[in-house]
PDB file of C-alpha atoms in Angstrom:
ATOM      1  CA  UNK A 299      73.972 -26.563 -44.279  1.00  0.00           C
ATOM      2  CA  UNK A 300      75.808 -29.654 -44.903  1.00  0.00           C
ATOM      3  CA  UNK A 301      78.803 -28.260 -47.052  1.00  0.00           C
ATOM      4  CA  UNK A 302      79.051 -25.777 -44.239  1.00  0.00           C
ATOM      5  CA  UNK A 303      79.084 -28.053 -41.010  1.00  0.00           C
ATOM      6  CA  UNK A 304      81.110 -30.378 -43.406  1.00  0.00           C
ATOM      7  CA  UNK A 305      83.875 -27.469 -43.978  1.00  0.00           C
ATOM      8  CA  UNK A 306      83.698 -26.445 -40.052  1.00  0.00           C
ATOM      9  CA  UNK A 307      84.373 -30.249 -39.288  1.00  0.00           C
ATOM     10  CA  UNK A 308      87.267 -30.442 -41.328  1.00  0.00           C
ATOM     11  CA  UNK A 309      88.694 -27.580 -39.993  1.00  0.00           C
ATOM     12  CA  UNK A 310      88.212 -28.460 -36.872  1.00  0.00           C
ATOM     13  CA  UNK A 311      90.127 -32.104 -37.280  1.00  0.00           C
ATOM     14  CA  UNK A 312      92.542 -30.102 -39.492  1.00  0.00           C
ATOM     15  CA  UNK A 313      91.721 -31.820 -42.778  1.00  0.00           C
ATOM     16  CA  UNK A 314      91.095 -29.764 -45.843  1.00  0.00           C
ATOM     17  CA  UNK A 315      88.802 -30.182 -48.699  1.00  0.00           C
ATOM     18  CA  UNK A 316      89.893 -30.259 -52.014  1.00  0.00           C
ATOM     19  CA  UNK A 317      86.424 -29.630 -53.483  1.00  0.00           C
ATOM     20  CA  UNK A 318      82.325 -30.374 -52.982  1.00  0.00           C
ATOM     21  CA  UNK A 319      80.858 -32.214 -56.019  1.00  0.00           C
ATOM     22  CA  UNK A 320      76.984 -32.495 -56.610  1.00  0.00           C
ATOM     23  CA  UNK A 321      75.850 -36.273 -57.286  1.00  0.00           C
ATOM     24  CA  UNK A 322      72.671 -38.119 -57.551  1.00  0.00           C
ATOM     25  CA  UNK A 323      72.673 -40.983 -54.433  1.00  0.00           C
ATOM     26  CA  UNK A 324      73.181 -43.944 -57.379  1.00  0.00           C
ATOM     27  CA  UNK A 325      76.227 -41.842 -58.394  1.00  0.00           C
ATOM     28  CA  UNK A 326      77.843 -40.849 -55.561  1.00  0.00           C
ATOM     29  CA  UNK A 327      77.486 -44.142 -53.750  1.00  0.00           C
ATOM     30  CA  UNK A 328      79.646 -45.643 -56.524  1.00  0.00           C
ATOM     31  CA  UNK A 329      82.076 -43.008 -56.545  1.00  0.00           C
ATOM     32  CA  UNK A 330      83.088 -43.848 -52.462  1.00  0.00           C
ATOM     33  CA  UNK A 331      82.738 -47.240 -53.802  1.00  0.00           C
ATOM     34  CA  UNK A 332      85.259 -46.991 -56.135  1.00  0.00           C
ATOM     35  CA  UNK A 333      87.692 -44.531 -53.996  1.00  0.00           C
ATOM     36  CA  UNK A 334      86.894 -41.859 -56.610  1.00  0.00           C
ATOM     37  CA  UNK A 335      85.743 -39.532 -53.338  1.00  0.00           C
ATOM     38  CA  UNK A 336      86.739 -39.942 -50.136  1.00  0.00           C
ATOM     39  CA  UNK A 337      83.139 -38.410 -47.959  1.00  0.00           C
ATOM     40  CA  UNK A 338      79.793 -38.201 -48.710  1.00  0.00           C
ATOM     41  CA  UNK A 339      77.135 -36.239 -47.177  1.00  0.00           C
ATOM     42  CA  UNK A 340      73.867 -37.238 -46.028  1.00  0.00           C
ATOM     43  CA  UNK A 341      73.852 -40.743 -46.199  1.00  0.00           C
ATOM     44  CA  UNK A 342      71.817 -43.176 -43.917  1.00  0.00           C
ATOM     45  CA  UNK A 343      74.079 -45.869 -42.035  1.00  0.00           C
ATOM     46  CA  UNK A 344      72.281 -49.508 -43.383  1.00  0.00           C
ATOM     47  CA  UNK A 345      73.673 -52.671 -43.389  1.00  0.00           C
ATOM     48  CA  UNK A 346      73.987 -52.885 -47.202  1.00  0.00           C
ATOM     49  CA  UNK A 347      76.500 -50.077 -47.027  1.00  0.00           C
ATOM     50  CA  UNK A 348      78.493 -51.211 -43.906  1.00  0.00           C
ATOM     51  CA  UNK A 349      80.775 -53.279 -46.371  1.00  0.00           C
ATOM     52  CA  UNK A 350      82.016 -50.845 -48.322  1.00  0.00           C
ATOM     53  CA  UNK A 351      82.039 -47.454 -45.981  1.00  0.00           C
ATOM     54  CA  UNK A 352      82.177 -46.121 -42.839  1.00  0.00           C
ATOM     55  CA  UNK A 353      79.914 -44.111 -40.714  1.00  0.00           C
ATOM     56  CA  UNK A 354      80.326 -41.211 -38.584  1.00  0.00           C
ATOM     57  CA  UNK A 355      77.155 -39.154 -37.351  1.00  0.00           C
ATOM     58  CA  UNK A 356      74.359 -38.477 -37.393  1.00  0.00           C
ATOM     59  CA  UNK A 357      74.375 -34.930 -38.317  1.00  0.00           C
ATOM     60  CA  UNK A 358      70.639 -34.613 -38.620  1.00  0.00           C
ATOM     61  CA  UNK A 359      67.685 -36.598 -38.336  1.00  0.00           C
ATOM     62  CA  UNK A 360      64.604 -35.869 -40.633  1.00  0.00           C
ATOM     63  CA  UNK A 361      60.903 -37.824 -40.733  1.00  0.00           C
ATOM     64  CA  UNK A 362      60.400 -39.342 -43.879  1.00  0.00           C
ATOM     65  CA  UNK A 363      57.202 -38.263 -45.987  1.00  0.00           C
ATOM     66  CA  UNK A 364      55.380 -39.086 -48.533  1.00  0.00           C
ATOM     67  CA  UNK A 365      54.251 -36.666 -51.664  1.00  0.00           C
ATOM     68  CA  UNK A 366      50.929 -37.556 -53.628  1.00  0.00           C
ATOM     69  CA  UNK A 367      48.802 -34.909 -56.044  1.00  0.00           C
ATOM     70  CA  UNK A 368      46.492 -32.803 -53.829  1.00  0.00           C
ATOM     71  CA  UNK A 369      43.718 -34.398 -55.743  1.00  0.00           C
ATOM     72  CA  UNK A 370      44.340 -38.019 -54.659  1.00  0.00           C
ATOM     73  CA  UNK A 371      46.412 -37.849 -51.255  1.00  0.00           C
ATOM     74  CA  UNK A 372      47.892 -40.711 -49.858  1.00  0.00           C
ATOM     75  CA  UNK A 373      48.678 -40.337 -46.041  1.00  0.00           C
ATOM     76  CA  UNK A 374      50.251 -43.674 -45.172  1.00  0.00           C
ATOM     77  CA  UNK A 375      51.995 -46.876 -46.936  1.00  0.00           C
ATOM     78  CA  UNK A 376      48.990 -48.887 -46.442  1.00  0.00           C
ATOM     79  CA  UNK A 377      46.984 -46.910 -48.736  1.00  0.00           C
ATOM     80  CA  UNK A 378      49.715 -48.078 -51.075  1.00  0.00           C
ATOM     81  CA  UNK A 379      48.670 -52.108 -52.260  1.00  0.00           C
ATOM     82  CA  UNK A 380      48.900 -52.995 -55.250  1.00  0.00           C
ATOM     83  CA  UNK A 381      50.078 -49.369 -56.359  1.00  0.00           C
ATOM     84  CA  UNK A 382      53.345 -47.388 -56.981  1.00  0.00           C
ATOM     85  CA  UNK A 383      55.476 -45.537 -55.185  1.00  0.00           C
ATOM     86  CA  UNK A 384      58.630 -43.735 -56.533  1.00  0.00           C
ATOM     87  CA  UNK A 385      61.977 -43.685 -54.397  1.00  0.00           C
ATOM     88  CA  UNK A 386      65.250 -42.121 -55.685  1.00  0.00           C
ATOM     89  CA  UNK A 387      67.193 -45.712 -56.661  1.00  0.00           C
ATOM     90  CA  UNK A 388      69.740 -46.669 -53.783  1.00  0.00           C
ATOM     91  CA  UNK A 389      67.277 -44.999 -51.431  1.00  0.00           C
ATOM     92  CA  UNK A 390      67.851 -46.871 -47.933  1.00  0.00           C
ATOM     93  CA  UNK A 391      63.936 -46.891 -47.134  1.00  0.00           C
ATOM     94  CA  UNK A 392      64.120 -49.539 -49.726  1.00  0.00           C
ATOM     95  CA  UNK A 393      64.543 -52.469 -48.076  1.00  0.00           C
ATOM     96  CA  UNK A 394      61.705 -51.909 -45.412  1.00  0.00           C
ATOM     97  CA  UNK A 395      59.077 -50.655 -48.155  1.00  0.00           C
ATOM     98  CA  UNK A 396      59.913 -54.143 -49.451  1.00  0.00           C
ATOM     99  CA  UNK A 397      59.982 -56.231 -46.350  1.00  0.00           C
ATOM    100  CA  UNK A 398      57.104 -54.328 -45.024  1.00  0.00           C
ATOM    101  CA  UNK A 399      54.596 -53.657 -47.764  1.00  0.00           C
ATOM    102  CA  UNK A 400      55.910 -55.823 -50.340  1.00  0.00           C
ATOM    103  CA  UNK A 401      52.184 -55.452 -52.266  1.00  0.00           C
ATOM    104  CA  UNK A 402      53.607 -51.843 -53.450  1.00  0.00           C
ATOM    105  CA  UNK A 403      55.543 -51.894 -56.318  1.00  0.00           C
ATOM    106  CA  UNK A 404      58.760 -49.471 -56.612  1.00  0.00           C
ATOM    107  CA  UNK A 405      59.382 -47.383 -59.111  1.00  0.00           C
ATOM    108  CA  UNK A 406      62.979 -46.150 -59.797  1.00  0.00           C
ATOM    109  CA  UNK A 407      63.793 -42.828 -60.248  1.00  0.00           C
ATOM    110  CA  UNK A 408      67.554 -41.054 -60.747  1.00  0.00           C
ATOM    111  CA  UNK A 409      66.756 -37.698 -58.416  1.00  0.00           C
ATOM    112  CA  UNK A 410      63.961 -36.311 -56.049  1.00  0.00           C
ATOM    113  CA  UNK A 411      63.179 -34.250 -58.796  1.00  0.00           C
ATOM    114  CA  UNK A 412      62.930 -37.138 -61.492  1.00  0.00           C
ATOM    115  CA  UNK A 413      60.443 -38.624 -58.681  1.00  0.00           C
ATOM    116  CA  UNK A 414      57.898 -35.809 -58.747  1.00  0.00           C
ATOM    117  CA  UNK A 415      57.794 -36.177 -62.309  1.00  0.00           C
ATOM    118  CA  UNK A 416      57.083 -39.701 -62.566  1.00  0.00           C
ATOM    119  CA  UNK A 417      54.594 -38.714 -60.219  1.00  0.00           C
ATOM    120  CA  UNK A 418      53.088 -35.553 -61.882  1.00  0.00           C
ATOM    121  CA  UNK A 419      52.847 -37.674 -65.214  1.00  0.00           C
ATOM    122  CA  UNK A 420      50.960 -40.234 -63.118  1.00  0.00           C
ATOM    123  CA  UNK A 421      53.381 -42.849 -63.388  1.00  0.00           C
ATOM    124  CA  UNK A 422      53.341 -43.235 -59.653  1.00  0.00           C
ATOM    125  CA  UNK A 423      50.805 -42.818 -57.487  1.00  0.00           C
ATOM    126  CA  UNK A 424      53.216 -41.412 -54.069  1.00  0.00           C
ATOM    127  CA  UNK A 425      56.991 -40.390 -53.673  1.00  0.00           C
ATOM    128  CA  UNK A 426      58.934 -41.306 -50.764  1.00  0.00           C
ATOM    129  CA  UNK A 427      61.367 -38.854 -48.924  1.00  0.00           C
ATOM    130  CA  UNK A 428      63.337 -37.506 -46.563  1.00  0.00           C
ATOM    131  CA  UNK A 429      61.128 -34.385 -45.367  1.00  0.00           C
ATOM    132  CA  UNK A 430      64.224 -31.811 -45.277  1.00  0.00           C
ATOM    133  CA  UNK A 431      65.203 -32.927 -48.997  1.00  0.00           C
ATOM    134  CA  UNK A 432      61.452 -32.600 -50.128  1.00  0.00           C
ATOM    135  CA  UNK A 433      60.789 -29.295 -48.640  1.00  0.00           C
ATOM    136  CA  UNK A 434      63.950 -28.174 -50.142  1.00  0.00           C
ATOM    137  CA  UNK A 435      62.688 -29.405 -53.795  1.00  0.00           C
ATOM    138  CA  UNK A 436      59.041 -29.643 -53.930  1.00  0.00           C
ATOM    139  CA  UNK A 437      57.840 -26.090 -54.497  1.00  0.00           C
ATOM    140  CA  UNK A 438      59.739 -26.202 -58.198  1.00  0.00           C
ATOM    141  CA  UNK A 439      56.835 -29.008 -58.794  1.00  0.00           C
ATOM    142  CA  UNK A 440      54.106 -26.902 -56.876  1.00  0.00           C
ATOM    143  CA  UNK A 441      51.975 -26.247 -60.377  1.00  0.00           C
ATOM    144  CA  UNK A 442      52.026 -29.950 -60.674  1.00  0.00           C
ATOM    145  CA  UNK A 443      49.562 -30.166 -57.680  1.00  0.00           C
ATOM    146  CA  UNK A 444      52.038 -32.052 -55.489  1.00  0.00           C
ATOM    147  CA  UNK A 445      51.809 -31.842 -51.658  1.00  0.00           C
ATOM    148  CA  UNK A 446      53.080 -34.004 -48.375  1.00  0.00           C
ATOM    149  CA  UNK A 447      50.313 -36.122 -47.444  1.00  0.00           C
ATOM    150  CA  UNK A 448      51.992 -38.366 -44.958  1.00  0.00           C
ATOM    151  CA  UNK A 449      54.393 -39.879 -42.727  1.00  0.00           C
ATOM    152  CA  UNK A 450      56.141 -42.724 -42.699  1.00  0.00           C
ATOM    153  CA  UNK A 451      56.672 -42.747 -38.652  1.00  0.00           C
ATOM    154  CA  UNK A 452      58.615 -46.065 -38.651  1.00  0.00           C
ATOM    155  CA  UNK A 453      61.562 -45.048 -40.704  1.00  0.00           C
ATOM    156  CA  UNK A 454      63.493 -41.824 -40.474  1.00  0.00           C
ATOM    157  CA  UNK A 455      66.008 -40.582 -42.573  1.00  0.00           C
ATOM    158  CA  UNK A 456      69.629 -39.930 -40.694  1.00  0.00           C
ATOM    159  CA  UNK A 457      72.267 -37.814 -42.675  1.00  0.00           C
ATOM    160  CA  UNK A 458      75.595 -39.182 -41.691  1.00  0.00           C
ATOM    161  CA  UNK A 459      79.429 -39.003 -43.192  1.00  0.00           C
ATOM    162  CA  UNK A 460      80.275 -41.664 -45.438  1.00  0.00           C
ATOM    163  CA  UNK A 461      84.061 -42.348 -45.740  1.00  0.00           C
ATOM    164  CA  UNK A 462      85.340 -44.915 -48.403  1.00  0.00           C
ATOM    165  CA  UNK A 463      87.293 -47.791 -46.512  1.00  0.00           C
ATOM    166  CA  UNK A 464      90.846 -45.795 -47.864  1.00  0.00           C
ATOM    167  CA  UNK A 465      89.590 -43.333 -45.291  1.00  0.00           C
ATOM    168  CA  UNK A 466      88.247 -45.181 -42.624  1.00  0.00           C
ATOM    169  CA  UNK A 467      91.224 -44.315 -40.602  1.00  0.00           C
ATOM    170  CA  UNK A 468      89.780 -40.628 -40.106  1.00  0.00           C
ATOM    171  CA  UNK A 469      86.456 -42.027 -38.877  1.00  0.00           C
ATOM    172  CA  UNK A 470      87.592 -41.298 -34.799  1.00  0.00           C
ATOM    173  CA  UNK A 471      89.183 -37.970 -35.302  1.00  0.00           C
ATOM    174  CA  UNK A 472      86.028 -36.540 -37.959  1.00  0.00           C
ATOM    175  CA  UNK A 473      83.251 -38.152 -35.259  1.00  0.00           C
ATOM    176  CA  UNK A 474      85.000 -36.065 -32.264  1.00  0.00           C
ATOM    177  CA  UNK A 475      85.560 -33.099 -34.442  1.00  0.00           C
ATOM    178  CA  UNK A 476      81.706 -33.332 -36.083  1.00  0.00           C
ATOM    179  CA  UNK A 477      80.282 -33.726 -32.342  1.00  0.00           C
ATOM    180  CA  UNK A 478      82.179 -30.124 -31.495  1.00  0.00           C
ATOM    181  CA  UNK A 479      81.050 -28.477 -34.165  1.00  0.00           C
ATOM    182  CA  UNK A 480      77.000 -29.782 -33.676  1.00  0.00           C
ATOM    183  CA  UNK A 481      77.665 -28.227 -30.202  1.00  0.00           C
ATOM    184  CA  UNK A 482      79.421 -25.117 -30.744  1.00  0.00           C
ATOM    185  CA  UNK A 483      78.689 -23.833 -34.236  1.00  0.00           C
ATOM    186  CA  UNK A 484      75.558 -25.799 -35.622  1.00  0.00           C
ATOM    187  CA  UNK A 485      73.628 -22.803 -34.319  1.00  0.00           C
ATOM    188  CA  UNK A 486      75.468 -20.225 -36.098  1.00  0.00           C
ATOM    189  CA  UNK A 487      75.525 -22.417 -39.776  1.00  0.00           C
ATOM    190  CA  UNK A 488      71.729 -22.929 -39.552  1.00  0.00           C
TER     191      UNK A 488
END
């Protein structure tokens, strides 16, 4: 879905896209860093990242969740003191797991599917996500007796444009252009 409103925004602010390339958060994060792309999809607009990129969106708003084995579910971040939770490194909920709940400890992982598993091999005892991104991944690790088993109502995960600073200048003409095509052909691409 994102590839496709992505391509319909373009068009629509008469840009074109040389190509779509795949990369974990970490990865792509230093890549608009470093000017080696010029957008990224689905990122969350946090002050960290303010420096270094600009925003345009949302596209799409999703509840974060959180994934635990069926045998031991954990249904909020309070259940989590002194345990672990896994988060995809660079993940913006982060900083609040930290400044919130600073009893759990955080435990790295490259990918979503990394995540599950660290938490299949019992490494962690919950996996924080985006619930759009889960859903998409988590029935690959359905033998491994993961399931949602919670909400994390205080944080949500927003999936905006990133533009490297190079391209910043494009921010005005891609938000008017994104906002036409969420009206007018959002329907259609989903």
């Amino acid at each position: 879905i994102g590839i496709e409103l992505m391509s319909a925004t373009a068009q629509r602010a008469g840009l074109a896209i040389a190509r779509f390339e795949p990369l974990t958060l970490a990865r792509g994060l230093a890549a608009l860093q470093a000017g080696e792309i010029d957008v990224m999809l689905g990122l969350t607009d946090i002050a960290e990242r303010r420096a270094t990129m600009r925003f345009v969106g949302p596209y799409r708003n999703n509840p974060v969740v959180l994934v635990s084995p069926e045998r031991s579910p954990i249904w909020t971040l309070d259940q989590l003191a002194d345990r672990r939770l896994a988060m995809v490194e660079g993940y913006f909920a982060a900083g609040y797991v930290c400044a919130r709940h600073p009893q759990i400890e955080l435990v790295p992982c490259q990918t979503f599917d990394d995540c599950m598993q660290t938490l299949a091999a019992g490494r962690a005892d919950a996996a924080l996500y985006g619930l759009q991104g889960t859903y998409a991944r988590l029935a690959v690790h359905e033998s491994a007796g993961l399931r949602v088993s919670g909400t994390v109502p205080e944080v949500s995960d927003e999936y905006n444009l990133g533009l490297t600073p190079a391209r910043a200048a494009l921010a005005e003409r891609l938000h008017d252009a994104l906002a036409l095509t969420m009206r007018e052909d959002l329907p259609r691409i989903e």
